[in-house]
């Protein structure tokens, strides 16, 4: 399946997302690209061990100079320091205009290698090969690249689109169950805000999905990419429509950071979606039965839906005020109207959120 992303009216940018292609086929497609003589694969220690060396070996030929640069796995590598180290290595290896950077890994690598590609020599071409469910349905599309800062996540970055995105669902077999379920939280989010058919599909096909049936995975990942494409094409810079994607993220981000990142992003977002659905119901925007359907689906995928008892609700709500989406003490929430339909920009004070929670 091939998706065509067209951002021509905003950034003169056009690229394909190819879903359901296997790694060896990806390698030969990349090797056949015209005009590139140096390939720099940026990956992390886990992906290198599992797939990186093989990938490098098949890409390297007489005509192609290929290098693999690896960083330690995990969010702690998404820093300016790691970016600088990668830049030093790339320049020492004589990266130039005929070079292409391949981001091969999860969202951390997509964001980090993408940002390296965005600024090296004022931008070198980039290919994304996302290897986690989260990065396949979310971070590899949309062009946001960044590193973290001690003051917050993703504070330094850019919009930079890849030339191509290749998605092989087979690599998900080596992903830990916890990482897979976390990715499912974002899949459920797409269904909840935009697509009630996908929502039903996730319910009915639960067994196939958790057993990683290839055709089922291709179906859900394609649908999520299609939905993200539709949003990004209409609103590349997150001025309006793109905010629907923030459903579950206002409270989710607060819970994630208060857990000191012991909860994965997906787990925190699952708690956030359940909480924000509850607020939607308290405010009379969402039917109780729809809120219950969402909670049921999250729990079916073994995702948490309750705010951890050690966390104080008031503290969570107060920390949402530091979120980027705040104007004059009122936090902008994305709430649900029904399964498959969201409402953006609902302004709520901390008091109102706490009241609606205790209702
Ligand atoms: P990640 O990249 O850290 O990957 C999670 C873990 O899985 C890592 O330990 C990694 O080594 C391992 N892994 C990756 N692929 C594997 C595979 N096929 N088999 C076995 N193990 C594998 O985390 P993530 O959840 O993919 O991404 C999270 C990051 O994505 C965060 O930094 C977040 O800010 C970013 N993000 C960006 C966007 C965006 O639009 N740019 C959107 C959402 C999230
Ligand atoms: Mg998210």
XYZ file of C-alpha atoms and ligand atoms in Angstrom:
404
model
C 0.000 0.000 0.000
C 1.295 3.387 -0.985
C 0.189 6.711 0.459
C 0.998 9.922 -1.248
C 1.604 12.865 1.099
C 1.066 16.180 -0.610
C 2.064 19.342 1.202
C 2.587 21.273 -2.022
C 0.419 24.216 -1.069
C 2.433 24.805 2.096
C 6.003 23.606 1.712
C 6.418 22.326 -1.810
C 6.813 18.884 -0.414
C 5.624 15.578 -1.796
C 6.499 12.105 -0.628
C 5.311 8.523 -0.371
C 4.696 6.314 2.603
C 5.069 2.679 1.607
C 3.397 0.237 3.974
C 3.798 -3.538 4.012
C 7.183 -3.713 2.287
C 9.864 -5.971 3.840
C 13.331 -4.864 4.916
C 15.271 -6.593 2.090
C 13.000 -4.928 -0.480
C 13.475 -1.594 1.256
C 17.238 -1.979 1.019
C 17.178 -2.674 -2.676
C 14.785 0.212 -3.352
C 17.023 2.586 -1.435
C 20.130 1.296 -3.196
C 18.474 2.047 -6.548
C 17.751 5.692 -5.713
C 19.447 8.043 -8.105
C 21.948 10.663 -7.143
C 23.164 9.424 -3.790
C 26.576 7.939 -3.200
C 26.799 8.037 0.588
C 24.232 6.490 2.879
C 24.239 7.181 6.616
C 21.995 4.937 8.650
C 21.253 6.362 12.085
C 19.858 3.830 14.530
C 19.838 2.843 18.190
C 21.643 0.043 20.001
C 18.625 -2.338 20.019
C 17.690 -1.905 16.377
C 21.340 -2.145 15.381
C 21.641 -5.489 17.164
C 18.426 -6.859 15.658
C 18.472 -5.497 12.107
C 21.153 -2.833 11.651
C 24.187 -4.881 10.747
C 22.285 -6.941 8.202
C 20.781 -3.789 6.711
C 24.208 -2.196 6.382
C 25.675 -5.303 4.801
C 23.033 -5.528 2.083
C 23.119 -1.814 1.331
C 26.883 -1.635 0.956
C 28.042 -2.381 -2.572
C 30.839 -1.302 -4.876
C 28.948 1.812 -5.847
C 27.460 2.650 -2.469
C 29.325 3.878 0.548
C 27.219 3.105 3.616
C 27.832 3.753 7.305
C 25.842 2.874 10.360
C 25.856 5.250 13.315
C 24.261 4.026 16.491
C 23.235 5.789 19.698
C 22.172 4.174 22.994
C 18.491 3.157 22.928
C 15.996 5.351 24.750
C 14.734 8.900 25.148
C 17.973 9.913 26.900
C 19.642 9.969 23.481
C 17.279 12.635 22.156
C 19.558 15.499 23.193
C 21.553 18.321 21.664
C 24.670 16.525 22.868
C 23.894 13.333 20.919
C 22.940 15.421 17.903
C 26.319 17.150 18.077
C 28.153 13.825 18.358
C 26.322 12.504 15.306
C 27.145 15.674 13.372
C 30.825 15.336 14.279
C 30.855 11.753 13.028
C 28.970 12.597 9.841
C 31.303 15.435 8.959
C 34.371 13.334 9.692
C 32.967 10.739 7.318
C 32.696 13.522 4.720
C 28.934 13.743 4.536
C 28.139 15.990 1.602
C 25.444 16.909 -0.915
C 25.363 13.395 -2.312
C 24.589 11.981 1.129
C 21.297 10.711 2.438
C 20.368 10.029 6.051
C 18.241 7.010 6.929
C 16.468 7.152 10.280
C 16.105 3.492 11.228
C 14.371 2.993 14.566
C 11.540 4.179 16.784
C 10.324 7.708 17.418
C 13.483 8.686 19.261
C 15.601 7.931 16.202
C 13.062 9.470 13.811
C 13.077 12.723 15.759
C 16.828 12.812 16.401
C 18.108 11.670 13.000
C 15.421 13.765 11.325
C 16.646 16.873 13.130
C 20.262 16.046 12.266
C 19.216 15.766 8.597
C 17.307 19.057 8.822
C 20.324 21.117 9.876
C 23.362 19.296 8.466
C 24.651 21.324 5.500
C 21.349 23.248 5.727
C 19.445 20.035 5.112
C 20.313 16.690 3.592
C 17.691 14.254 2.244
C 16.072 11.949 4.779
C 14.409 8.538 4.632
C 12.378 7.245 7.558
C 12.161 3.548 8.395
C 10.109 3.513 11.584
C 10.394 0.296 13.592
C 7.973 0.746 16.515
C 4.199 0.774 16.242
C 4.155 4.297 17.661
C 6.592 5.610 15.083
C 4.835 3.766 12.244
C 1.440 5.309 12.984
C 2.520 8.657 14.346
C 5.984 10.167 14.447
C 7.217 9.181 10.974
C 4.477 11.232 9.308
C 4.039 14.934 9.776
C 7.565 16.220 9.592
C 8.116 17.146 13.218
C 11.697 16.513 14.261
C 13.289 17.538 17.546
C 15.502 16.929 20.529
C 14.650 17.385 24.194
C 15.926 20.039 26.596
C 16.227 19.707 30.401
C 13.260 22.116 30.600
C 11.007 19.930 28.490
C 10.548 17.463 25.674
C 10.903 18.424 21.999
C 11.775 22.046 22.796
C 14.358 22.367 20.022
C 13.392 21.177 16.581
C 12.030 21.846 13.135
C 9.565 20.754 10.500
C 11.453 18.584 8.056
C 9.847 16.036 5.780
C 11.439 12.816 4.568
C 11.794 11.845 0.908
C 10.163 8.510 1.706
C 8.787 6.515 4.598
C 9.048 2.706 4.487
C 7.019 0.626 6.923
C 7.761 -3.078 7.468
C 5.251 -4.469 9.976
C 7.327 -7.631 10.487
C 9.845 -5.793 12.618
C 7.102 -5.332 15.210
C 7.567 -9.013 16.130
C 10.661 -8.167 18.139
C 9.062 -5.216 19.907
C 8.314 -5.778 23.588
C 4.668 -6.357 24.403
C 4.649 -3.202 26.506
C 5.941 -1.071 23.615
C 3.405 -2.643 21.258
C 0.493 -1.930 23.607
C 1.737 1.635 24.041
C 1.607 2.119 20.286
C -1.935 0.763 20.349
C -2.913 3.715 22.564
C -2.195 6.076 19.650
C -4.043 3.763 17.255
C -7.078 3.830 19.552
C -6.763 7.612 19.706
C -7.074 7.923 15.911
C -10.163 5.715 16.022
C -11.710 7.658 18.901
C -11.264 11.090 17.342
C -11.707 10.362 13.645
C -12.938 6.946 12.641
C -15.669 4.897 14.233
C -15.168 2.081 11.690
C -11.572 1.725 12.808
C -12.849 1.715 16.383
C -15.114 -1.264 15.649
C -12.324 -2.958 13.710
C -10.023 -2.739 16.738
C -12.726 -4.274 18.882
C -13.530 -7.157 16.554
C -9.953 -7.919 15.484
C -8.334 -7.810 18.890
C -6.951 -11.365 18.671
C -5.425 -10.868 15.215
C -3.868 -7.595 16.277
C -2.205 -8.835 19.450
C -0.976 -11.900 17.579
C 0.521 -9.538 15.012
C -1.296 -10.933 11.999
C 0.414 -9.201 9.128
C -2.591 -8.253 6.996
C -4.459 -6.904 10.019
C -1.485 -4.808 11.096
C -1.078 -3.445 7.581
C -4.753 -2.502 7.616
C -4.654 -0.575 10.891
C -1.302 1.096 10.264
C -2.393 2.165 6.770
C -5.596 3.619 8.137
C -3.774 5.550 10.869
C -1.243 6.889 8.353
C -4.116 7.906 6.076
C -5.802 9.766 8.913
C -2.599 11.505 9.940
C -1.911 12.390 6.295
C -5.353 13.937 5.982
C -4.802 16.058 9.082
C -1.245 17.076 8.250
C -2.086 18.001 4.670
C -4.796 20.311 5.891
C -2.819 21.757 8.792
C 0.903 21.201 8.661
C 1.811 23.660 11.395
C -0.732 22.730 14.020
C -2.850 25.840 13.912
C -6.255 24.253 14.122
C -7.286 20.882 12.820
C -4.070 19.160 13.865
C -5.082 19.809 17.459
C -7.552 16.901 17.303
C -4.466 14.724 17.635
C -3.972 16.162 21.107
C -6.903 14.216 22.498
C -5.724 12.489 25.687
C -2.461 14.410 25.595
C -3.217 17.338 27.909
C -3.761 15.168 30.950
C -1.612 12.405 29.436
C 1.509 14.583 29.251
C 1.015 15.717 32.844
C 0.633 12.115 34.041
C 3.642 11.047 31.963
C 5.915 13.681 33.450
C 4.606 13.240 37.033
C 5.354 9.510 36.696
C 8.925 10.640 35.941
C 8.537 8.757 32.661
C 8.016 5.407 34.440
C 4.815 5.203 32.414
C 5.344 4.972 28.667
C 3.872 7.708 26.485
C 1.120 5.339 25.326
C 0.177 4.312 28.853
C 0.008 7.939 29.957
C -2.058 8.864 26.891
C -4.426 5.995 27.627
C -5.007 7.384 31.120
C -5.336 10.837 29.554
C -7.938 9.687 27.011
C -10.027 7.956 29.676
C -9.832 11.100 31.827
C -10.655 13.502 28.996
C -13.548 11.287 27.881
C -14.833 11.475 31.439
C -14.579 15.279 31.357
C -16.414 15.262 28.003
C -19.232 13.250 29.571
C -19.420 15.456 32.682
C -19.733 18.520 30.457
C -22.578 16.866 28.549
C -20.607 16.691 25.292
C -20.209 12.893 25.133
C -22.702 10.122 25.904
C -21.782 8.035 28.919
C -22.035 4.844 26.846
C -19.419 6.169 24.381
C -17.068 7.018 27.234
C -17.531 3.466 28.521
C -16.879 1.989 25.078
C -13.593 3.863 24.866
C -12.501 2.759 28.330
C -13.450 -0.813 27.460
C -11.337 -0.799 24.294
C -8.313 0.646 26.106
C -8.613 -2.010 28.794
C -9.037 -4.727 26.180
C -5.548 -3.803 24.969
C -4.371 -3.937 28.590
C -3.815 -0.204 28.758
C -4.292 1.664 32.049
C -7.328 3.960 32.325
C -7.178 5.168 35.926
C -4.989 7.924 37.283
C -2.420 6.151 39.498
C -3.546 6.412 43.134
C -0.194 7.871 44.165
C -0.830 10.889 41.951
C -2.775 13.851 43.166
C -5.503 15.011 40.752
C -5.029 18.666 41.635
C -1.307 18.435 40.915
C -1.961 16.819 37.553
C -4.457 19.470 36.518
C -2.176 22.251 37.755
C 0.724 20.900 35.758
C -1.372 20.984 32.561
C -1.142 24.759 32.896
C 2.519 24.528 31.902
C 1.477 22.792 28.731
C 1.995 24.586 25.401
C -1.771 24.797 24.849
C -2.517 27.358 27.573
C -3.901 30.832 27.142
C -4.871 33.059 30.120
C -5.121 30.309 32.742
C -7.520 28.336 30.614
C -6.247 25.133 29.130
C -7.393 24.195 25.642
C -8.681 20.655 25.670
C -9.547 18.423 22.767
C -12.660 16.559 23.898
C -14.831 13.862 22.379
C -18.332 14.408 21.019
C -18.837 10.785 20.030
C -16.693 7.850 18.986
C -15.080 9.071 15.768
C -15.604 12.791 16.395
C -13.610 15.270 18.468
C -14.051 18.918 19.403
C -10.937 21.101 19.607
C -10.218 24.204 21.673
C -12.542 23.627 24.621
C -11.269 26.162 27.156
C -11.369 24.939 30.738
C -10.015 26.324 34.003
C -8.342 23.982 36.498
C -11.341 24.377 38.811
C -13.795 23.322 36.160
C -11.761 20.254 35.263
C -11.510 19.162 38.900
C -15.258 19.705 39.404
C -16.144 17.692 36.327
C -13.932 14.914 37.582
C -15.625 14.726 40.938
C -19.099 14.772 39.441
P 11.816 4.532 20.993
O 12.320 5.039 19.726
O 12.620 4.804 22.223
O 11.580 2.963 20.887
C 11.132 2.227 22.003
C 12.059 1.051 22.295
O 11.872 0.052 21.310
C 13.545 1.390 22.274
O 14.182 0.704 23.318
C 14.013 0.852 20.922
O 15.363 0.482 20.934
C 13.132 -0.346 20.762
N 12.857 -0.784 19.393
C 12.589 -0.033 18.313
N 12.222 -0.794 17.279
C 12.285 -2.076 17.690
C 11.995 -3.322 17.093
N 11.528 -3.408 15.844
N 12.186 -4.444 17.831
C 12.610 -4.360 19.114
N 12.858 -3.215 19.744
C 12.704 -2.082 19.046
O 10.343 5.076 21.325
P 9.018 5.250 20.440
O 7.931 4.897 21.365
O 9.100 4.614 19.143
O 8.988 6.823 20.182
C 8.924 7.747 21.226
C 9.494 9.072 20.758
O 8.749 9.503 19.628
C 9.428 10.165 21.789
O 10.667 10.814 21.861
C 8.369 11.118 21.237
O 8.614 12.457 21.596
C 8.511 10.897 19.767
N 7.297 11.233 18.994
C 7.417 12.095 17.943
C 6.322 12.411 17.184
C 6.476 13.317 15.997
O 5.473 13.715 15.396
N 7.676 13.621 15.606
C 5.074 11.861 17.474
C 4.975 10.986 18.543
C 6.091 10.677 19.303
Mg 1.378 11.046 21.320
